[in-house]
PDB file of C-alpha atoms and ligand atoms in Angstrom:
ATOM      1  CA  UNK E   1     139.724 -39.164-278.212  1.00 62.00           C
ATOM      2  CA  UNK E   2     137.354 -37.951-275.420  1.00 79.00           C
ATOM      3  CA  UNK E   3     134.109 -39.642-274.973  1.00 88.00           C
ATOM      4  CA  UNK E   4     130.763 -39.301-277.195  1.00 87.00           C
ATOM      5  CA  UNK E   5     128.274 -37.067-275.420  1.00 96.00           C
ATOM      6  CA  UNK E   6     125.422 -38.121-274.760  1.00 98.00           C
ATOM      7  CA  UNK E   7     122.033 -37.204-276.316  1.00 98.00           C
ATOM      8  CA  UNK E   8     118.802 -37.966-274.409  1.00 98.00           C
ATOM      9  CA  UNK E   9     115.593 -37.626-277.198  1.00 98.00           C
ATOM     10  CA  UNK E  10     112.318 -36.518-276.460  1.00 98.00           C
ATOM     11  CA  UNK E  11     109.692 -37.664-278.899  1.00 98.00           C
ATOM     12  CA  UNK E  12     105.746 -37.919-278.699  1.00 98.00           C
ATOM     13  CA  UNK E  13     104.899 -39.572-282.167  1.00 97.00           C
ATOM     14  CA  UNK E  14     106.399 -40.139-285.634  1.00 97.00           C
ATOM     15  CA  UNK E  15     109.794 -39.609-284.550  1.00 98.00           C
ATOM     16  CA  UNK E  16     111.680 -38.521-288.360  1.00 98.00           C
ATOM     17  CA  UNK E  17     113.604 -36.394-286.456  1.00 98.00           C
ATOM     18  CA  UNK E  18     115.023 -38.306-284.191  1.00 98.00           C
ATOM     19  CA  UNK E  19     115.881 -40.892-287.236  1.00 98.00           C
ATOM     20  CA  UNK E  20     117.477 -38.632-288.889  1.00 98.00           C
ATOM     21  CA  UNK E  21     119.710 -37.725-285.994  1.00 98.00           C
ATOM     22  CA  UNK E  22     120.363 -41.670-285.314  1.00 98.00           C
ATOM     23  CA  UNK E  23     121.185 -42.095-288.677  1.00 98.00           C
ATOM     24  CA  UNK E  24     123.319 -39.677-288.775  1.00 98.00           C
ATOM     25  CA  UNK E  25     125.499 -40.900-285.736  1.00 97.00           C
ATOM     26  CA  UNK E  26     125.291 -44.442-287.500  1.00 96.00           C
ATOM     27  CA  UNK E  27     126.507 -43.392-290.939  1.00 96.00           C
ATOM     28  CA  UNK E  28     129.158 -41.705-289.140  1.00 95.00           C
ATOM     29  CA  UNK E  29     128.405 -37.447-289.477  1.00 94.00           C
ATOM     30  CA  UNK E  30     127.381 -36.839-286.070  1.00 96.00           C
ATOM     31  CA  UNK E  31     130.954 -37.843-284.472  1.00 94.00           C
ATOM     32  CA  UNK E  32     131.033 -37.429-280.699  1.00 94.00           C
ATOM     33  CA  UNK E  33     127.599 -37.895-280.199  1.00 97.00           C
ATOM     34  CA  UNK E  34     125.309 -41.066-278.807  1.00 97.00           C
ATOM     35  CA  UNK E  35     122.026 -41.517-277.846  1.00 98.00           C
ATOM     36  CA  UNK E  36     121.740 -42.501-274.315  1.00 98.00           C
ATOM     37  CA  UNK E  37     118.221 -42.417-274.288  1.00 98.00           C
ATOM     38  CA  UNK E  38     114.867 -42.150-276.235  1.00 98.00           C
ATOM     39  CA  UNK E  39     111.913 -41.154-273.867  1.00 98.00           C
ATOM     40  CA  UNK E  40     108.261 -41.170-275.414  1.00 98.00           C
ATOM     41  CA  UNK E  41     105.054 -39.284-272.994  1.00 97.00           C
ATOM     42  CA  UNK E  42     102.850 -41.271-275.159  1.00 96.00           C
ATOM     43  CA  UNK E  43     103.166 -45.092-275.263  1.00 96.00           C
ATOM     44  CA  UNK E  44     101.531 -45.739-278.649  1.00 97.00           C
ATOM     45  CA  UNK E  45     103.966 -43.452-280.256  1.00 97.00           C
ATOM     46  CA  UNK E  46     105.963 -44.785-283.494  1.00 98.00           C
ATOM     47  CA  UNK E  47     109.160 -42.982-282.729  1.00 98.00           C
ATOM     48  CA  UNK E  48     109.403 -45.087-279.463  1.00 98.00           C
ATOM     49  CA  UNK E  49     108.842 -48.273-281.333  1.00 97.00           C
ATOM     50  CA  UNK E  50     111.653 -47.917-283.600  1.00 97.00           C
ATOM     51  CA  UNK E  51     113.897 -47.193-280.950  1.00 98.00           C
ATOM     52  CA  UNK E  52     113.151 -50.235-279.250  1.00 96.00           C
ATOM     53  CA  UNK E  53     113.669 -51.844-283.144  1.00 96.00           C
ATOM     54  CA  UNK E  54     117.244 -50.073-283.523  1.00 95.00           C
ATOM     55  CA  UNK E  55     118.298 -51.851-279.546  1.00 96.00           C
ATOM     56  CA  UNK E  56     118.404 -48.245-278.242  1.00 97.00           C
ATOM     57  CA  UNK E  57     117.603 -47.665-274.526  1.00 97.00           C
ATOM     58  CA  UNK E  58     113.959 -46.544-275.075  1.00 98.00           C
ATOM     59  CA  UNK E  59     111.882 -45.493-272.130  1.00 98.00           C
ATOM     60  CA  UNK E  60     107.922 -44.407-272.135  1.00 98.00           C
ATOM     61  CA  UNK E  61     106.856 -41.948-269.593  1.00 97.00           C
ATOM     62  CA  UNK E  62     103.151 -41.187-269.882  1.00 95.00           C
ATOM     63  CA  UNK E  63     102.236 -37.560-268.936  1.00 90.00           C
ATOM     64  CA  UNK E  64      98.422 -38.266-269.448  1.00 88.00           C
ATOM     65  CA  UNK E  65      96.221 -37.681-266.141  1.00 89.00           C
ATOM     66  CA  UNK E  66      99.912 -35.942-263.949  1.00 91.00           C
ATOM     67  CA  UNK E  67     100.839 -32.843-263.089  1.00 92.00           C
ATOM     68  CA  UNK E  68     103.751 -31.225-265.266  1.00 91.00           C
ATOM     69  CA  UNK E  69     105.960 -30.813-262.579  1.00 91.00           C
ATOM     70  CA  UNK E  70     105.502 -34.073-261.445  1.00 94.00           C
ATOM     71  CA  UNK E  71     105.931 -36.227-265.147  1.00 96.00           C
ATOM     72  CA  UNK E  72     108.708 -34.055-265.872  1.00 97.00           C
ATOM     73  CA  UNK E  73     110.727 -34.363-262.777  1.00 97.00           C
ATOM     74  CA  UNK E  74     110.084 -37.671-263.607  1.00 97.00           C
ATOM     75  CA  UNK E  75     111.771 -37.317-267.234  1.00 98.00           C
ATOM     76  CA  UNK E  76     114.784 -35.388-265.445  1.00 98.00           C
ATOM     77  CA  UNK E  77     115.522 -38.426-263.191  1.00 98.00           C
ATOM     78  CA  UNK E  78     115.340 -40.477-266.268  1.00 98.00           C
ATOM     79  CA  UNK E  79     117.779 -38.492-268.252  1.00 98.00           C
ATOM     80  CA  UNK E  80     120.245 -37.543-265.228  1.00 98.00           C
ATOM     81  CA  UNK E  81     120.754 -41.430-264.900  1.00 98.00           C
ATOM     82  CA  UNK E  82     121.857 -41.741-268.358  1.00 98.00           C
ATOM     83  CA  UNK E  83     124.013 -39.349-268.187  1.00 98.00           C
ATOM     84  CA  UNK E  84     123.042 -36.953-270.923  1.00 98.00           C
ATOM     85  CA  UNK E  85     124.671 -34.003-272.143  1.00 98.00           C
ATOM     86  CA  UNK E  86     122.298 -32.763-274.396  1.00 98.00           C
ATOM     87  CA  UNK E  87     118.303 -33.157-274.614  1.00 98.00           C
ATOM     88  CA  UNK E  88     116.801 -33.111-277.926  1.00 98.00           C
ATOM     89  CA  UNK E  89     112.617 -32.071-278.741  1.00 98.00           C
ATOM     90  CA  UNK E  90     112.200 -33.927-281.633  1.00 98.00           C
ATOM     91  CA  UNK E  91     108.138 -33.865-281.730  1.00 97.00           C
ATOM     92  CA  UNK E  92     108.014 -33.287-278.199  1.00 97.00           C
ATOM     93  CA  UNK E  93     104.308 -32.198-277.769  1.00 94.00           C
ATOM     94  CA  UNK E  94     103.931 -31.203-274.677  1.00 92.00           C
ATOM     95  CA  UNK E  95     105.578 -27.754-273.095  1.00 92.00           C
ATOM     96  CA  UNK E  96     108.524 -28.013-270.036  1.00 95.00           C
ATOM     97  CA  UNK E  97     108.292 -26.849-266.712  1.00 95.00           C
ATOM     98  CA  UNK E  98     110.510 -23.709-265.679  1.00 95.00           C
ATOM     99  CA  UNK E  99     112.172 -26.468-263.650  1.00 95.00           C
ATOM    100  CA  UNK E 100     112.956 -28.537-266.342  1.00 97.00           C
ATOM    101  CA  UNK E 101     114.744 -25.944-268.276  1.00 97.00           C
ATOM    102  CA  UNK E 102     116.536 -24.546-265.605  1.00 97.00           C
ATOM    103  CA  UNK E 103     117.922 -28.407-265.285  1.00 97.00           C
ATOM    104  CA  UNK E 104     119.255 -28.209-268.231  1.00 97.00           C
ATOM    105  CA  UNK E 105     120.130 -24.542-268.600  1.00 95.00           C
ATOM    106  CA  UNK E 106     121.229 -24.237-272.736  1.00 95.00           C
ATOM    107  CA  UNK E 107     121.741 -27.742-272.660  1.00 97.00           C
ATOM    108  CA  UNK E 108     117.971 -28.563-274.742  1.00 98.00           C
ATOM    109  CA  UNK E 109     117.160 -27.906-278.081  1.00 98.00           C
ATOM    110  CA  UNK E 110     114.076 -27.955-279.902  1.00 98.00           C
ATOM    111  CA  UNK E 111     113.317 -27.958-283.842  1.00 98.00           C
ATOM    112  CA  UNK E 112     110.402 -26.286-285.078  1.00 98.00           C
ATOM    113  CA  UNK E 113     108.585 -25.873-288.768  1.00 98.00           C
ATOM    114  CA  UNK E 114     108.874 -22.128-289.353  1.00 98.00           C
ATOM    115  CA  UNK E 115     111.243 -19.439-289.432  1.00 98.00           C
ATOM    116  CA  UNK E 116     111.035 -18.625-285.858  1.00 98.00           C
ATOM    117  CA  UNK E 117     109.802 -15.990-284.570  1.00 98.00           C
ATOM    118  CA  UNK E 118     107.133 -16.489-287.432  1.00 98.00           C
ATOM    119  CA  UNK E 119     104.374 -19.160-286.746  1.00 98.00           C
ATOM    120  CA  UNK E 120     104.851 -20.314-283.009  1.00 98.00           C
ATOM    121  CA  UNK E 121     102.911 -23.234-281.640  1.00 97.00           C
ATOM    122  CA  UNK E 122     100.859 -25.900-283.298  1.00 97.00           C
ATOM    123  CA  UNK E 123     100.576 -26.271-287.282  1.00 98.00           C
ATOM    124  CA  UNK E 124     103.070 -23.649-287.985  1.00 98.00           C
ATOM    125  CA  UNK E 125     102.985 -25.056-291.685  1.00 98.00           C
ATOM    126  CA  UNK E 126      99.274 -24.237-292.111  1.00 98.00           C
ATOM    127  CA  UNK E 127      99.940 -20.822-290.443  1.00 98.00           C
ATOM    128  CA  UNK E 128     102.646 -19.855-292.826  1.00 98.00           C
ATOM    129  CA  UNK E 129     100.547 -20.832-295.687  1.00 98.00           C
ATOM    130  CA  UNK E 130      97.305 -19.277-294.862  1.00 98.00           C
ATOM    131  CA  UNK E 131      99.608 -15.817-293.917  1.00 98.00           C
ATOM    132  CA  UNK E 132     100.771 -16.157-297.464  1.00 98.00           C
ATOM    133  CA  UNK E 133     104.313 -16.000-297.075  1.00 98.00           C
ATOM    134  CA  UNK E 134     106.739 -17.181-299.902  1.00 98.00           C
ATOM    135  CA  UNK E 135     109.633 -18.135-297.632  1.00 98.00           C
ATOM    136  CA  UNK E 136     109.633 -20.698-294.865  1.00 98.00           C
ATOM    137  CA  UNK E 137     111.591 -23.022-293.141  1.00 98.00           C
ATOM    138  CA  UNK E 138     112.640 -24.748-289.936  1.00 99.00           C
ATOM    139  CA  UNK E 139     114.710 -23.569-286.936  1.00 98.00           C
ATOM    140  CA  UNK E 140     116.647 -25.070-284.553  1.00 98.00           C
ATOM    141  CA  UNK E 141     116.811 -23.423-281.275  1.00 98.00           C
ATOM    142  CA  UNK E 142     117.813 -23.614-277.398  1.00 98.00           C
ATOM    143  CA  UNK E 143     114.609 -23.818-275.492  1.00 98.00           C
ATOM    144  CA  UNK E 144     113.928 -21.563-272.828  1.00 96.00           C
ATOM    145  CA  UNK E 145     110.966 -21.299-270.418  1.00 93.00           C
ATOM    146  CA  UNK E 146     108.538 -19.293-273.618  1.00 95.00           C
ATOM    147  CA  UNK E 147     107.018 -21.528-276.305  1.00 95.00           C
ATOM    148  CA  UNK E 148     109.617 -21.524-279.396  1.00 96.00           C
ATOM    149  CA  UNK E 149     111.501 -18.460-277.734  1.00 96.00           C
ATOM    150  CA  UNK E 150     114.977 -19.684-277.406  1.00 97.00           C
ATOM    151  CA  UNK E 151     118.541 -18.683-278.540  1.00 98.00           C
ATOM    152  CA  UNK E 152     118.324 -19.908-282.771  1.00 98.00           C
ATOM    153  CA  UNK E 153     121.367 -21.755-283.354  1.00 98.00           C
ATOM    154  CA  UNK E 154     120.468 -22.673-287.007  1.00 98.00           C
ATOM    155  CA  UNK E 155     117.736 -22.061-289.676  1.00 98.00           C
ATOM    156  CA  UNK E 156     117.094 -23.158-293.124  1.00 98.00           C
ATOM    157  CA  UNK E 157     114.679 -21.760-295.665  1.00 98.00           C
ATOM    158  CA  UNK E 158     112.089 -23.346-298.213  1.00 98.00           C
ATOM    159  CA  UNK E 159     110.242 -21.397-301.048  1.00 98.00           C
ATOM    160  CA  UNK E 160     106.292 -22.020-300.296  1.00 98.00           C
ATOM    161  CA  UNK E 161     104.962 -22.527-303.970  1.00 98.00           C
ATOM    162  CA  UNK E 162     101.722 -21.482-305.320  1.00 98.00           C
ATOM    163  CA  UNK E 163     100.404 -25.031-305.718  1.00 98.00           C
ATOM    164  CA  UNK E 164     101.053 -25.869-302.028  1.00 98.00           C
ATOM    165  CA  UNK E 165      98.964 -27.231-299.268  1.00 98.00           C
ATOM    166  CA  UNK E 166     100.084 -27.452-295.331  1.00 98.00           C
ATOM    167  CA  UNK E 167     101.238 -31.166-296.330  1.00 98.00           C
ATOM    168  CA  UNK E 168     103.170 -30.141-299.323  1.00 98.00           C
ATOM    169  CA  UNK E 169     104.760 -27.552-297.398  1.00 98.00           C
ATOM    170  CA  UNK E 170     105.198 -29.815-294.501  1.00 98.00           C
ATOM    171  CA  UNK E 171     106.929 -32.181-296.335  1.00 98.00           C
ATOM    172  CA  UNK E 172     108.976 -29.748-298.026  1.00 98.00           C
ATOM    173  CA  UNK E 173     110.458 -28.296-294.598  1.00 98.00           C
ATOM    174  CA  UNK E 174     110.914 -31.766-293.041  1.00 98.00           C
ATOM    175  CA  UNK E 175     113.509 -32.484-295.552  1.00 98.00           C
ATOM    176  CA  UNK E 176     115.417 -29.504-294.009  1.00 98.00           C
ATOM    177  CA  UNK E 177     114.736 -30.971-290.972  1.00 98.00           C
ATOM    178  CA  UNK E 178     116.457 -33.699-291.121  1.00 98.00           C
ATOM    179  CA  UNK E 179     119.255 -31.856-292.367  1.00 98.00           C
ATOM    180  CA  UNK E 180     118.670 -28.723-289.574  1.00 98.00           C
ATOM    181  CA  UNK E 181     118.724 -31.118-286.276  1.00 98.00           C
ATOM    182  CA  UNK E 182     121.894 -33.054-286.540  1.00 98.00           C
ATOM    183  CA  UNK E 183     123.721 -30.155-287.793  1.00 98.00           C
ATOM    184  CA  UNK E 184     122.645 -27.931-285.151  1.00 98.00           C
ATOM    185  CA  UNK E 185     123.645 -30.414-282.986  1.00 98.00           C
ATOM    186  CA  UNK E 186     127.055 -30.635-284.290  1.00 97.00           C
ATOM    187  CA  UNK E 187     127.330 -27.086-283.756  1.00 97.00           C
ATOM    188  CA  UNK E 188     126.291 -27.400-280.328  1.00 97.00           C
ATOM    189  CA  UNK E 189     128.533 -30.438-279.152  1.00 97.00           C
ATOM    190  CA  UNK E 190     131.543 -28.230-280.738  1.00 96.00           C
ATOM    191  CA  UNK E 191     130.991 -25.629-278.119  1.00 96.00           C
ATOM    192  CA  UNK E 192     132.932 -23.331-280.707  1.00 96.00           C
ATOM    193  CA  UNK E 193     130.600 -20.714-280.007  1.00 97.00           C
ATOM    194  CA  UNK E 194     129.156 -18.145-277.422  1.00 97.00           C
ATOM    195  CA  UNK E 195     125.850 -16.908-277.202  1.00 97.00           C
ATOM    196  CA  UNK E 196     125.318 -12.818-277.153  1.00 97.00           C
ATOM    197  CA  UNK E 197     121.933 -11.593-275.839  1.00 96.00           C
ATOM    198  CA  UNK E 198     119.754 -13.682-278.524  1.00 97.00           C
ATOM    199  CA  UNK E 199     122.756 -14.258-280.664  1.00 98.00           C
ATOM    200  CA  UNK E 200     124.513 -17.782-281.037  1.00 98.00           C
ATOM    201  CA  UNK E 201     128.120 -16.714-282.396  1.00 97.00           C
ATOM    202  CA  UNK E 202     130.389 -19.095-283.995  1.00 95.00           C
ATOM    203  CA  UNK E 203     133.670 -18.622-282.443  1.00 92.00           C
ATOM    204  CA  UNK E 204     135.942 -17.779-285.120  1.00 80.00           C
ATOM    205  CA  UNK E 205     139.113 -19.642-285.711  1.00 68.00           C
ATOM    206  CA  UNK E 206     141.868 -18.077-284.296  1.00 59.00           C
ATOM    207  CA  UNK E 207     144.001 -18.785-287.222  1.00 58.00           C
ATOM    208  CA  UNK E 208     142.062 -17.456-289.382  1.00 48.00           C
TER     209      UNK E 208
HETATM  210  C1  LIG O   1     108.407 -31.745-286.795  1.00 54.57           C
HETATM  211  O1  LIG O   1     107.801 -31.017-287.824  1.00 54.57           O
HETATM  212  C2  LIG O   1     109.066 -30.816-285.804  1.00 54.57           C
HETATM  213  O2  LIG O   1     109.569 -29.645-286.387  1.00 54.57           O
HETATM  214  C3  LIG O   1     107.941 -30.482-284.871  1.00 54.57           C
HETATM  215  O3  LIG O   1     107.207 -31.667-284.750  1.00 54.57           O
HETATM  216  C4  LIG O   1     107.394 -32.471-285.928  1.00 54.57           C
HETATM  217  C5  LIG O   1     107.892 -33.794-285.453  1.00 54.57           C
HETATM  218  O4  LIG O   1     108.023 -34.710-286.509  1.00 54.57           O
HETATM  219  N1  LIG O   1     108.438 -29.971-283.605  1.00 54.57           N
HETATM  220  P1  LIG O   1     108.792 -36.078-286.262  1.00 54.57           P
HETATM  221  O5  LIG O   1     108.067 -36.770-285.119  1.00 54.57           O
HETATM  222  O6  LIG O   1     110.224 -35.765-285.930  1.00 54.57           O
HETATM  223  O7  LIG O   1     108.643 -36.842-287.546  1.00 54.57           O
END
């Protein structure tokens, strides 16, 4: 069997994404995956905390008061020396430097609380339900050098009910989250698929 790739998790607070993606490696339905590293830009965030708990390598990098360029070359040192295959955003608040990307060229993903290209940026949940739409959702996507621009690899849809606030919603869509990320990942890590202008393609099985 070849050898787990190797995540590298970019978190700035709660951090139910990246459980959700730890768990599922634990319980066994992420195979060929590992996280090689969980790197916080805020100290005081509780995502970083509970990887230290878990006895995963766990690393803060504080981007308050430095240049972008500088904190996130910084960041790309970090994750080149453990080795990672794939970067995850999971509540990564803060946006990445054309050089960054370009490190890691379709090799980071991001998840975000809409149906992309509806509701970029900050409280996407809110936006969606002051718009008044009756669909929303989360998407997975590869990140490119535009805020929540990238190549979608997956999406999943929630109903917004008439009762709803942005918290009910919120929570309503995180549940897909956690679903979303490590599947996307899966997906990803499979490299069964090419990418066509903005469209990720499964590659079809050939027997089929
Ligand atoms: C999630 O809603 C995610 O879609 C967005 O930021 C939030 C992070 O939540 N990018 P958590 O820290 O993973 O709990």
């Amino acid at each position: 069997m070849s050898a787990p790739q190797r995540l590298g998790i970019l978190l700035s607070g709660r951090g139910s994404n990246f459980l959700a993606i730890a768990d599922s490696i634990a319980e066994g339905r992420l195979r060929g995956a590992d996280i090689a590293i969980v790197i916080s830009n805020k100290a005081d965030a509780p995502g970083i905390a509970v990887a230290a708990e878990r006895g995963l390598p766990a690393r803060v990098i504080e981007a308050r008061g430095r240049r972008r360029a500088e904190h996130d070359e910084e960041i790309i040192a970090c994750l080149r020396e453990h080795r990672v295959d794939l970067v995850c955003l999971a509540g990564y608040m803060r946006l990445l430097s054309p050089d960054f990307v370009r490190a890691f060229p379709q090799r980071i993903l991001n998840i975000h609380p809409s149906l992309l290209p509806a509701f970029p940026g900050l409280d996407a949940q809110r936006q969606a339900l002051e718009y008044g739409v009756r669909v929303s959702g989360c998407t997975v996507h590869f990140v490119d050098e535009e805020l929540d621009h990238g190549v979608i690899v997956l999406q999943k849809t929630v109903p917004v009910l008439d009762e709803d606030t942005a918290e009910s919603l919120a929570s309503r869509i995180l549940k897909q989250e956690h679903l979303a990320y490590p599947e996307a990942i899966a997906r990803v890590l499979s490299g069964e698929y090419e990418i066509v202008g903005r469209r990720y393609l499964p590659r079809r099985n050939k027997a089929s």
